[in-house]
Coordinates of C-alpha atoms in Angstrom, one line a residue:
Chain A
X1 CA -154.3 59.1 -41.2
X2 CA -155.1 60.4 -37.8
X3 CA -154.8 63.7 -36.4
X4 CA -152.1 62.8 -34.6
X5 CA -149.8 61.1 -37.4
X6 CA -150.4 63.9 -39.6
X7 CA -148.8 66.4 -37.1
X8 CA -145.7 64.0 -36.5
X9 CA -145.5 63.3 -39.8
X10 CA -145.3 66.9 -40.7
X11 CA -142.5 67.6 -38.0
X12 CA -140.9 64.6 -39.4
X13 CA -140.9 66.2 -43.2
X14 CA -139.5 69.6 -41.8
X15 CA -136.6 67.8 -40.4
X16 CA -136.3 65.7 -43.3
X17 CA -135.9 68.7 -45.4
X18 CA -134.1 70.7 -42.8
X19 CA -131.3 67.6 -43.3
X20 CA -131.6 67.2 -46.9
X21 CA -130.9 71.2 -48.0
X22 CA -128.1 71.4 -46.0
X23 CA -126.8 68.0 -47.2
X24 CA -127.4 69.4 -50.8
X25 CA -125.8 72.6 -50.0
X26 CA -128.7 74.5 -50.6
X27 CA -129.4 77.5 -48.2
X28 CA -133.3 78.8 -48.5
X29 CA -134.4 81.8 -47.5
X30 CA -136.9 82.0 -44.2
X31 CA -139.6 82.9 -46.5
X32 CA -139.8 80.3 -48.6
X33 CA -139.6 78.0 -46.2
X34 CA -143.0 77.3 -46.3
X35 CA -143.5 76.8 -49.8
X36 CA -140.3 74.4 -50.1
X37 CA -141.9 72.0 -47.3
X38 CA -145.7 72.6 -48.5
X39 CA -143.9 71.2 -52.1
X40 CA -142.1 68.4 -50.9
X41 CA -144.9 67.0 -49.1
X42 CA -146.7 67.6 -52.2
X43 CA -144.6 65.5 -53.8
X44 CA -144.2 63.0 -50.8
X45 CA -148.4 62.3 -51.3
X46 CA -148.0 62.0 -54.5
X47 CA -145.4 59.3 -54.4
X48 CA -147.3 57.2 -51.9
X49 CA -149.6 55.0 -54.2
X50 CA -146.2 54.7 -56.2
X51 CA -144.2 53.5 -53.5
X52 CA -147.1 51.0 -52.2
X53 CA -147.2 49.1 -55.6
X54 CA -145.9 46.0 -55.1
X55 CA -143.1 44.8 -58.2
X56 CA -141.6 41.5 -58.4
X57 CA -138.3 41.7 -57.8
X58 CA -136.9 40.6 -61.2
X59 CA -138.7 43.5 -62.6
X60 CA -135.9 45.8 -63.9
X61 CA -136.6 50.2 -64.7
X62 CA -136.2 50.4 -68.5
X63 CA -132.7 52.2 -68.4
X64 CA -131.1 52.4 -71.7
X65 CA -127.2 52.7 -71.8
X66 CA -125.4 51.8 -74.4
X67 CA -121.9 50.9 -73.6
Chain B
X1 CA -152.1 82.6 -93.3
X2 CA -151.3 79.9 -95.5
X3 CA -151.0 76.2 -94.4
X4 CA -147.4 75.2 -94.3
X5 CA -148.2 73.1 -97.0
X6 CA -149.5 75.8 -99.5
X7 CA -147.0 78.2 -99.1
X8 CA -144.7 75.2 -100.1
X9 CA -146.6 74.4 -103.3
X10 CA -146.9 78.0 -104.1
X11 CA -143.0 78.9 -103.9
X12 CA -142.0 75.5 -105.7
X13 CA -144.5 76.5 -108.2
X14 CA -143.0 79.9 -108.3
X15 CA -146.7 81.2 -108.0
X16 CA -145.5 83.6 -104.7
X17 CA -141.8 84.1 -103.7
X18 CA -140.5 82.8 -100.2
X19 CA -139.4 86.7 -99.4
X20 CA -142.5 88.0 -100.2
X21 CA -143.9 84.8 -97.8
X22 CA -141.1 86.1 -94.9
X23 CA -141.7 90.1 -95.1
X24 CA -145.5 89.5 -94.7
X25 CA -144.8 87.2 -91.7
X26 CA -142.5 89.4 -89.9
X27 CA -145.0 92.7 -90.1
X28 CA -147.5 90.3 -88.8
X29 CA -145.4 89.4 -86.3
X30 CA -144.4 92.7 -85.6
X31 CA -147.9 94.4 -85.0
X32 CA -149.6 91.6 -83.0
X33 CA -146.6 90.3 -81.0
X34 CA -146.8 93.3 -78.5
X35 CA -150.3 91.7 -77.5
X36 CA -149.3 88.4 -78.1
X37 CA -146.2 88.0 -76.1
X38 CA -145.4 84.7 -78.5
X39 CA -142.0 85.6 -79.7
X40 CA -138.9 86.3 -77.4
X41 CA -136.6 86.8 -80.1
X42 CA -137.4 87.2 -84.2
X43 CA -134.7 86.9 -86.5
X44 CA -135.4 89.4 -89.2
X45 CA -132.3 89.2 -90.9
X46 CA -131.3 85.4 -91.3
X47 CA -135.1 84.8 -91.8
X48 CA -135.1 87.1 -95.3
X49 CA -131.6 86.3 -96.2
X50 CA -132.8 82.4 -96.2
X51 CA -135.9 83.0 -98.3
X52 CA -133.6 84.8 -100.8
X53 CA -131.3 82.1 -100.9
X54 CA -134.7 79.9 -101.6
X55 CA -135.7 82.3 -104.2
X56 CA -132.8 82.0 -106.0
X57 CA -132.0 78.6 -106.1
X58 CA -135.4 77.8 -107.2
X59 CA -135.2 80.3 -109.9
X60 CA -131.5 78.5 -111.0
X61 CA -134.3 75.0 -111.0
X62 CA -132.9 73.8 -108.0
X63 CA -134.7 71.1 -105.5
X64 CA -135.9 73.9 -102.7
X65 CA -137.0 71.0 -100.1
X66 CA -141.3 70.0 -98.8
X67 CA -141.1 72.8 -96.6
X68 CA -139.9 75.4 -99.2
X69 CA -140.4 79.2 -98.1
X70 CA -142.4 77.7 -95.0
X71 CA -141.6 80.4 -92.2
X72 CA -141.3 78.4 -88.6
X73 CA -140.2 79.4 -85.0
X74 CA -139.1 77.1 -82.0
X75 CA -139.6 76.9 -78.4
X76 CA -136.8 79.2 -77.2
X77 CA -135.3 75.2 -75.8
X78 CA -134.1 74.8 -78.9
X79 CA -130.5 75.9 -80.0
X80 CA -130.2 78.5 -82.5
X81 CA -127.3 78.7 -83.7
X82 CA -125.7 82.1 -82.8
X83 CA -128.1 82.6 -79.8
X84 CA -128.4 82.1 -76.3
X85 CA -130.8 79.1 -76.1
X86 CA -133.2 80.4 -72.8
X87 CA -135.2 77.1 -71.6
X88 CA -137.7 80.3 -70.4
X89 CA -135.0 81.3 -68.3
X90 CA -133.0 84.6 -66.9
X91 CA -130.1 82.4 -65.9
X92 CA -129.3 80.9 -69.1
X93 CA -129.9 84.7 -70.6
X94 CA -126.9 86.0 -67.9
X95 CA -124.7 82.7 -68.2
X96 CA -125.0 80.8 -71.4
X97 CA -123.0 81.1 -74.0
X98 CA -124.1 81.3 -77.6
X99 CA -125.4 78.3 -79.1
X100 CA -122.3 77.1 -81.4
X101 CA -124.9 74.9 -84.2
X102 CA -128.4 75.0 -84.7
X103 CA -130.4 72.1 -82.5
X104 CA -131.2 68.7 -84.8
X105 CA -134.7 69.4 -85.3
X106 CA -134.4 73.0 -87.0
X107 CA -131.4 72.2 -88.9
X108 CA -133.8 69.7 -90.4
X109 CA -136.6 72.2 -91.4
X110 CA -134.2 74.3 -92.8
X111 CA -132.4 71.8 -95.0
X112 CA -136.3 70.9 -96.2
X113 CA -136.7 74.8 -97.1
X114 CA -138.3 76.1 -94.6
X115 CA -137.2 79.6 -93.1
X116 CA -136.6 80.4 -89.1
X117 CA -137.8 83.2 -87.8
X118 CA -137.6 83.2 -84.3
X119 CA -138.2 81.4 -80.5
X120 CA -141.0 81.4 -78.7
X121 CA -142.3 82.0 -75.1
X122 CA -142.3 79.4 -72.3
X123 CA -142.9 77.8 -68.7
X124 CA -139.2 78.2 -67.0
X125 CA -137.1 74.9 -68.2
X126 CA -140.0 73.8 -69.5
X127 CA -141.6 73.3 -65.7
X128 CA -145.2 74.2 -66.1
X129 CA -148.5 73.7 -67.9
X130 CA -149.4 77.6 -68.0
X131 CA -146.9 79.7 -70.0
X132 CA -147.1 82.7 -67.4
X133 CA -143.0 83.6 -67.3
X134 CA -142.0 85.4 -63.9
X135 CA -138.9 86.7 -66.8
X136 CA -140.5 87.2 -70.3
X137 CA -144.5 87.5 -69.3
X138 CA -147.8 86.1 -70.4
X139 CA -148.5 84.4 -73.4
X140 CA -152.1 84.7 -73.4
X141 CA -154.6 82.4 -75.4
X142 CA -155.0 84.2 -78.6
X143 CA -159.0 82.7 -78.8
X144 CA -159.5 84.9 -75.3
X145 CA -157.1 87.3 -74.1
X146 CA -158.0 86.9 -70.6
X147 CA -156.9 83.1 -70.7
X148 CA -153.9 81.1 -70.8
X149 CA -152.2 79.2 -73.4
X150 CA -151.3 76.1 -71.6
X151 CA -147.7 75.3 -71.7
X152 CA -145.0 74.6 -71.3
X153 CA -145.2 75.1 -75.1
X154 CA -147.3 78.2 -74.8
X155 CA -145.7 80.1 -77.4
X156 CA -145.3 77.1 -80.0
X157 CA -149.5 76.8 -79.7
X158 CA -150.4 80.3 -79.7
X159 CA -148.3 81.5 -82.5
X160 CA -149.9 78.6 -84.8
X161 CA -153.7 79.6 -83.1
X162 CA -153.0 83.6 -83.9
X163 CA -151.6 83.0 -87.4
X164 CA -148.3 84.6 -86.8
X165 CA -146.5 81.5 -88.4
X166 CA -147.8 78.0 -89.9
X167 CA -145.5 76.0 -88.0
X168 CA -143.4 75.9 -84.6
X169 CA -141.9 73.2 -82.5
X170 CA -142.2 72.4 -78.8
X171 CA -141.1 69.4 -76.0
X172 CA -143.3 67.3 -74.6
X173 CA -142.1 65.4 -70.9
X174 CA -146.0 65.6 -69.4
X175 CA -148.2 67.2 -71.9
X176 CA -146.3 70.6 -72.7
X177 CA -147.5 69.8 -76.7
X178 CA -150.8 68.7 -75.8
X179 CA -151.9 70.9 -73.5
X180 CA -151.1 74.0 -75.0
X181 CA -152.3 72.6 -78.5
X182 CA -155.4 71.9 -76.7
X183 CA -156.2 75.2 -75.3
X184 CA -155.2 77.4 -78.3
X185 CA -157.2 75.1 -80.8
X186 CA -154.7 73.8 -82.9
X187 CA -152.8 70.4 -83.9
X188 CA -149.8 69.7 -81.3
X189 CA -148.0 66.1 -81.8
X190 CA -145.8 64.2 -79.5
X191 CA -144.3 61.0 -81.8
X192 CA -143.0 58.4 -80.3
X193 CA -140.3 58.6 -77.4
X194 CA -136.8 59.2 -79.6
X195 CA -138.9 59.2 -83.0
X196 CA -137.9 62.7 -83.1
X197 CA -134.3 63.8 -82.4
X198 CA -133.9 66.2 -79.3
X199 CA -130.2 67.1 -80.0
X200 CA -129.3 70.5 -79.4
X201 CA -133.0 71.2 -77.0
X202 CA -132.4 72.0 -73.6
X203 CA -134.0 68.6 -71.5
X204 CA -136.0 69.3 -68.8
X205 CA -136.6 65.2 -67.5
X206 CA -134.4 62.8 -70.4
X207 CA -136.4 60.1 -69.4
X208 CA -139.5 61.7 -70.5
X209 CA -138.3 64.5 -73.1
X210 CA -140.1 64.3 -76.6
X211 CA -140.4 67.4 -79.1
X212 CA -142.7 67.9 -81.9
X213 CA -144.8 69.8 -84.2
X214 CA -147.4 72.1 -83.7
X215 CA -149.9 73.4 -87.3
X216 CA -153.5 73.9 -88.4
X217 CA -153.5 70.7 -90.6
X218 CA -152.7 67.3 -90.5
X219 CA -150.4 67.7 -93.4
X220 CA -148.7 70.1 -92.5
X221 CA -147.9 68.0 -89.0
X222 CA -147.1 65.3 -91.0
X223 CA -144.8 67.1 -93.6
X224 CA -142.7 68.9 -90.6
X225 CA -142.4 65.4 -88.6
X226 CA -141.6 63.7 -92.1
X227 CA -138.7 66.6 -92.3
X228 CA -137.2 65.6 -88.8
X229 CA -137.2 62.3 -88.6
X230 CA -134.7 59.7 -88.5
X231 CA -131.5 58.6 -86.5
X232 CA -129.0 60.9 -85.0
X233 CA -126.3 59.7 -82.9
X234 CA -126.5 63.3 -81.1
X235 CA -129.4 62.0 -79.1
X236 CA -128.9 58.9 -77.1
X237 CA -132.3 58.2 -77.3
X238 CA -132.7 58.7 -80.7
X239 CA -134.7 55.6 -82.3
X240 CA -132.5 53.7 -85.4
X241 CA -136.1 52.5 -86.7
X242 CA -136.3 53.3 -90.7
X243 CA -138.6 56.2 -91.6
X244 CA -141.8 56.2 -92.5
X245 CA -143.7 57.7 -95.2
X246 CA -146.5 59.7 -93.5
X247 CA -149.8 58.5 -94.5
X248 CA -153.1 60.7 -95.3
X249 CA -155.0 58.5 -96.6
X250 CA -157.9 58.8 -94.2
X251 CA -158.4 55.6 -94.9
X252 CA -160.0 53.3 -91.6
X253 CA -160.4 49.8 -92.8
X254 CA -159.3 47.6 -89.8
X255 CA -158.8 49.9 -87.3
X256 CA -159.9 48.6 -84.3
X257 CA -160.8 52.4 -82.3
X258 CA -161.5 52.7 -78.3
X259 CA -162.2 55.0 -76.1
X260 CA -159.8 55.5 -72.9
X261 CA -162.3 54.6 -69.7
X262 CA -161.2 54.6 -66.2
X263 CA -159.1 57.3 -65.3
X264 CA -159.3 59.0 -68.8
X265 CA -163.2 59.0 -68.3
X266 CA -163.3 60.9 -65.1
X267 CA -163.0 64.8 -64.1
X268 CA -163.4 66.6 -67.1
X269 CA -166.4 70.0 -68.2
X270 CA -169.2 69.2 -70.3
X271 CA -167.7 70.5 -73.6
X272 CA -164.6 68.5 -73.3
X273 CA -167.2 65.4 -73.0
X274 CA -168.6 66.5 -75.8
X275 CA -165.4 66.9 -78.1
X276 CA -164.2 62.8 -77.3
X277 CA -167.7 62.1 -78.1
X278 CA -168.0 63.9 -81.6
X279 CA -164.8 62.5 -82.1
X280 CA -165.4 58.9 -81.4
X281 CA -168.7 59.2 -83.1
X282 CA -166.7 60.7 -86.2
X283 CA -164.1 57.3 -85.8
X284 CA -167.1 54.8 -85.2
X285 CA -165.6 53.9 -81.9
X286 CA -167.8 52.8 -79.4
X287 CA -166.3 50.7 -76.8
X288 CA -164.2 51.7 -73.8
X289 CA -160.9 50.0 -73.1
X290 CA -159.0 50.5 -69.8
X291 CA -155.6 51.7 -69.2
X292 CA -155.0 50.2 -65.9
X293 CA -153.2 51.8 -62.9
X294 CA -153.0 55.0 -64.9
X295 CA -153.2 57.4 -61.5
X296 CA -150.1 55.7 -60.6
X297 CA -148.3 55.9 -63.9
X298 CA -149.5 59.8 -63.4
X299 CA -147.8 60.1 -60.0
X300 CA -144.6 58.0 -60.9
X301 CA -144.0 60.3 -64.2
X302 CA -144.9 63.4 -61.6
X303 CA -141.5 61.9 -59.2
X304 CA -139.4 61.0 -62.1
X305 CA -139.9 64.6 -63.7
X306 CA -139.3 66.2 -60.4
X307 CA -136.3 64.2 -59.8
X308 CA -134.7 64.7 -63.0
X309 CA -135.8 68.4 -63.6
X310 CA -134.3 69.4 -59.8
X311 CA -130.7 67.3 -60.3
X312 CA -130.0 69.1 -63.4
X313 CA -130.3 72.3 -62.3
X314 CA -129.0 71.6 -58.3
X315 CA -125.6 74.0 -59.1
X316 CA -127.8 76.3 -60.1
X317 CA -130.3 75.6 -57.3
X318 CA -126.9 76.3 -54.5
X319 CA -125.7 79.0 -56.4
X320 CA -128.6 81.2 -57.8
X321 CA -131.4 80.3 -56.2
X322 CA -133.5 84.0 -56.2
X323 CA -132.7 83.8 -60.4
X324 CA -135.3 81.1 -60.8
X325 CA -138.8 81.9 -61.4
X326 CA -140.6 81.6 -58.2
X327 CA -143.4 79.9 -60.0
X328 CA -140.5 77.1 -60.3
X329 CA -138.0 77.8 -57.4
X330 CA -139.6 75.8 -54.6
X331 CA -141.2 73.0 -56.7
X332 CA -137.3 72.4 -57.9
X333 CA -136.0 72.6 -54.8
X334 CA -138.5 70.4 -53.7
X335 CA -137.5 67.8 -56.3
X336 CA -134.0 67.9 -55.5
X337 CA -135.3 66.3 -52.0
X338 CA -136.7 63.2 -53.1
X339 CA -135.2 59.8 -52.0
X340 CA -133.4 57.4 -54.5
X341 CA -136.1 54.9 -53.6
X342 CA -138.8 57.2 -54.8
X343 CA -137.3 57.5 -58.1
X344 CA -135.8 54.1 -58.6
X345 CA -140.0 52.8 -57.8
X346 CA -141.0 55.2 -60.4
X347 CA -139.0 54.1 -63.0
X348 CA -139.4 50.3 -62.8
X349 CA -143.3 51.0 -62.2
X350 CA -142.8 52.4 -65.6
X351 CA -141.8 49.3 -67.2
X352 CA -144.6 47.6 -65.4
X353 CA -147.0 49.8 -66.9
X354 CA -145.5 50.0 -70.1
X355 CA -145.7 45.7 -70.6
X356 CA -150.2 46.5 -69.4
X357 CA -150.0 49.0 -72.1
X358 CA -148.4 46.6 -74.9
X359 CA -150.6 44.0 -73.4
X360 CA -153.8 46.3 -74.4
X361 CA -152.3 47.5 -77.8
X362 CA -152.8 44.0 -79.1
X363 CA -156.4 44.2 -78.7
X364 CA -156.8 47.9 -79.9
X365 CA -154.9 50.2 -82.7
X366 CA -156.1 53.5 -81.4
X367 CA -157.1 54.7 -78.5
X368 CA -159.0 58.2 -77.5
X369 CA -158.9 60.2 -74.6
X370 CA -159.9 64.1 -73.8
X371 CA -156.1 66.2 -73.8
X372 CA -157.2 68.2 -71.3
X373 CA -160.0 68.6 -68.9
X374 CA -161.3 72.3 -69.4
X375 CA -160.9 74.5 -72.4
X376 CA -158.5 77.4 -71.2
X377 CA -158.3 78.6 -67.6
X378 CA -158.6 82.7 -66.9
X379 CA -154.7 83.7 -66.4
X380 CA -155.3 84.4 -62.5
X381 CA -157.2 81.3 -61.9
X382 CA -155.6 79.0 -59.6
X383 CA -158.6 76.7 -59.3
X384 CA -161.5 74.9 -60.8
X385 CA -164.6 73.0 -59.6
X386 CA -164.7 69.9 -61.1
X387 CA -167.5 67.1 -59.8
X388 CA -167.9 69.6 -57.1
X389 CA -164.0 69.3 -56.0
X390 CA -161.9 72.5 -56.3
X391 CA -158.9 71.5 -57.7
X392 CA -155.9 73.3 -58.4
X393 CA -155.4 74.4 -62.1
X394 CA -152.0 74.3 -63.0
X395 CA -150.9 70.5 -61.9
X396 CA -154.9 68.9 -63.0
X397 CA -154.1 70.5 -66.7
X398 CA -152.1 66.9 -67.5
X399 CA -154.4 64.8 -65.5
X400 CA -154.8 63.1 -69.3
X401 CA -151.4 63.6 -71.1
X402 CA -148.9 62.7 -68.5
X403 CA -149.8 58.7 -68.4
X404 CA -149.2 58.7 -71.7
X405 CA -145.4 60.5 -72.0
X406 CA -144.5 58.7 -69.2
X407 CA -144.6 55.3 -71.5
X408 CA -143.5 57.2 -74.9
X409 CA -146.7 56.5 -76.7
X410 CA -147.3 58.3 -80.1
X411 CA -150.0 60.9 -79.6
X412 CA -151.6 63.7 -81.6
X413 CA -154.0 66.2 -80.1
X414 CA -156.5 67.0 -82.4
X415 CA -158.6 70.4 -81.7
X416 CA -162.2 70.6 -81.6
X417 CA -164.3 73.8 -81.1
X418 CA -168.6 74.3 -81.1
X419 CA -169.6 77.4 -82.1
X420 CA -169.3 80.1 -78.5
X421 CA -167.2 77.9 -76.8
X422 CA -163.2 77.8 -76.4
X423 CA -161.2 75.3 -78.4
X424 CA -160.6 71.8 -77.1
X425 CA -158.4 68.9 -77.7
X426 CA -158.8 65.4 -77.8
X427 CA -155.7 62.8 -78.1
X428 CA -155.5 60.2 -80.6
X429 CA -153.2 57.7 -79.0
X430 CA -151.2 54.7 -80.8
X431 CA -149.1 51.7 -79.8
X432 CA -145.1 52.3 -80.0
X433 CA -143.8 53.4 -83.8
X434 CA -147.5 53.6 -84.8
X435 CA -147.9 57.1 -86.0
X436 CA -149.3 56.4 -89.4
X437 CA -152.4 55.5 -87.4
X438 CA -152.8 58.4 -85.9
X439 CA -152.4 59.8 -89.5
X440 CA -155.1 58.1 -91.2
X441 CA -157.5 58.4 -88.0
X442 CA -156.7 62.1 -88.3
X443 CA -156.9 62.7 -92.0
X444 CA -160.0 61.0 -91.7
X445 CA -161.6 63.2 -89.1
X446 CA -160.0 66.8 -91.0
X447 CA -161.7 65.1 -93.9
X448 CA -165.1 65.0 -92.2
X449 CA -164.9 68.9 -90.9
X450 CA -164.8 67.0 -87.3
X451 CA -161.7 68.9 -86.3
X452 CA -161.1 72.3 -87.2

């Protein structure tokens, strides 16, 4: 990822976060603002390789509910 | 101390009495716990009031139960009935109310004899692999002061590993048996997803929740799992497949052993090399199987965990935000962020993975793999080199155990320790339902002074 993309992509997680906590009702603090963005982009690079497996379509989560 | 499953032969035999077992437990506990931080609640009077009432029905020739005058304690998860159950945190301490029955689990050890005697120290709801509590402290690694217990299950490990009790129960949802079983030196076993019932535990991720044992022998693993298993329509989860009877043969005729390649082979300090290899020498195994795509089955369980963990506490998230532990706060928060599409990927990646895994097991019975990838950190640590990376400590400590939760697989991490060095653990790891082979693989390496 170049430069570049990394910077967009990190004003793009703020506001994607800015939108989400209010959304969720949540109201953080100014100083752990940071730390809550730092953390969902942690999470956001781990879920990549996830995300980028392909799945056939007919392959189902292995939910269990028992009506 | 006494293995679990002395103390129970000597207070069936009548040979010792189950108070006399209790009293010398509690003083123990009460000098060393001040050091120890293991313990954030004992139960003095329930405790000796139980080994009386074991005393005296043994002495009118009643059955007394496997675990009979066996003292245990629980992960402070775990409803007690009478007490507020914690999860590690302050917010359950100023909002919960009293737990109204005991959880599944302990209600089973004390119907088999043996006698509570109080919860035990943990990561915040269960959210970490260190055991360092912004709320109720440190539970350092009894082998080295200086050095953590691993968690989340810090207190289960390092009770067993300091001789304060002979048995304790944890949870498991990424390695929070293994880990800390690993670092403190001691036996910490994760059955089968639903094997074990979690009714009356406080979940952390449901799709990934497991609890188990933690002991110094494999018998005494085997005698507490034999004491909880079984169906309970309290869990949803909870598997209807008929018991098994525990087996200690040590017998390894037909097991077809392997050693976890790949990803399991990858990023570890030369002592935890040499653990999986004294092990595998000790089992005869000598080739290496692959899990495949196990990175990925480490970063899905990592979304579905956060997912889960962050929507079941989001009131508390909106409400009391600055009464979460800060090592926790912002990582929940965080978690509570994450798109449905994120999670929904994760979990059918899981049933991909899953169907590779059966595919493998049909080729293999038992599979090894280091637990974790350095003995215990220094509690200030944040991180390690490892093949001259720095790495951050906290998340790499399940590098090797969360694959494996994330499909349910039986596993039992078995502790190794060369003389000077810090204890390690390596995982014996079975197919589905298979834990009698991580029994007799086990037994056969206690047998053989492999493990200690």
């Amino acid at each position: 990822m170049s430069e570049t993309n990394q910077k967009r992509s990190s004003t793009e997680i703020e506001a994607y976060v800015k939108h989400s906590v209010e959304l969720l009702g949540l109201s953080i603090p100014p100083e752990q603002w940071v730390d809550v963005v730092e953390n969902f982009d942690r999470l956001r690079l781990i879920a990549q390789p996830v995300l980028e497996f392909s799945l056939p379509d007919n392959l189902e989560s292995a939910t269990r509910f028992n009506p | 101390m006494m293995l679990a499953s002395a103390i129970a032969q000597q207070v069936t035999r009548g040979e010792i009495t189950a108070r006399s077992v209790v009293e010398a437990t509690l003083t123990r506990i009460e000098q060393q716990n001040q050091q120890l931080n293991c313990f954030t609640q004992v139960l003095p009077e329930s405790a000796l009031a139980a080994a009386n009432m074991i005393d005296q029905r043994r002495s009118q020739g009643d059955l007394i139960g496997p675990l009979a005058g066996v003292p245990f304690a629980v992960k402070n998860l775990f409803d007690i009935a009478g007490t507020v159950t914690l999860a590690g945190s302050k917010i359950n301490r100023q909002n919960s109310p009293a737990a109204a029955a005991d959880a599944t689990a302990v209600a089973r050890l004390k119907a088999a004899g043996a006698i509570l005697v109080g919860a035990l120290n943990m990561d915040e709801y269960a959210y970490g692999f260190v055991t360092i509590n912004h709320h109720y402290g440190v539970t350092p690694n009894p082998h080295d002061l200086t050095r953590i217990s691993g968690g989340s299950s810090g207190g289960s490990a390092a009770a067993i590993a300091a001789d304060l009790v002979p048995l304790t129960l944890g949870s498991d949802t990424n390695g929070s048996i293994r880990v800390p079983a690993s670092l403190c030196g001691v036996y910490g076993f994760k059955p089968t997803y639903g094997r074990l019932s979690r009714a009356g535990t406080y979940l952390f991720s449901s799709s990934l929740d497991h609890i188990g044992p933690f002991a110094k022998s494999v018998a005494d693993i085997a005698l507490a799992f034999d004491a909880i298993q079984g169906i309970d329509p309290l869990d949803p989860v909870c598997s209807d497949r008929p018991k098994i009877c525990p087996d200690l043969s040590g017998d390894l005729t037909g097991l077809r052993i392997a050693i976890a390649g790949d990803h399991f082979a990858r990023g570890m300090t030369p002592v935890v090399t040499k653990a999986l290899t004294t092990v595998a020498e000790g089992l005869n195994a000598t080739h290496t199987v692959t899990l495949p795509e196990s990175a990925r089955a480490r970063a899905a369980a990592y979304i579905i965990t956060a997912s889960e963990g962050s929507q079941l506490h989001l009131s508390r998230l909106q409400t009391q935000l600055q009464d979460f532990d800060p090592a926790t706060r912002d990582r929940f928060v965080a978690g509570a962020l994450i798109p449905n599409s994120w999670y929904l990927q994760a979990q059918r990646f899981r049933r991909w993975y899953r169907d590779q895994i059966r595919q493998l097991f049909n080729t293999v019975d038992l599979i090894l793999a280091p637990t974790t990838p350095c003995p215990a950190p220094l509690i200030e640590q944040t991180t390690m080199e490892l093949e001259g990376e720095s790495v951050l400590i906290r998340p790499h400590l399940g590098l090797y155990t969360q694959p494996l939760s994330f499909i349910g697989l039986p596993v039992l991490s078995v502790p190794v320790q060369f003389p000077g060095e810090l204890p390690v653990g390596v995982q014996l790891i079975a197919p589905p339902y298979h834990e009698n082979t991580i029994f007799r693989a086990a037994t056969a390496l206690e047998k053989a002074k492999i493990t200690s």
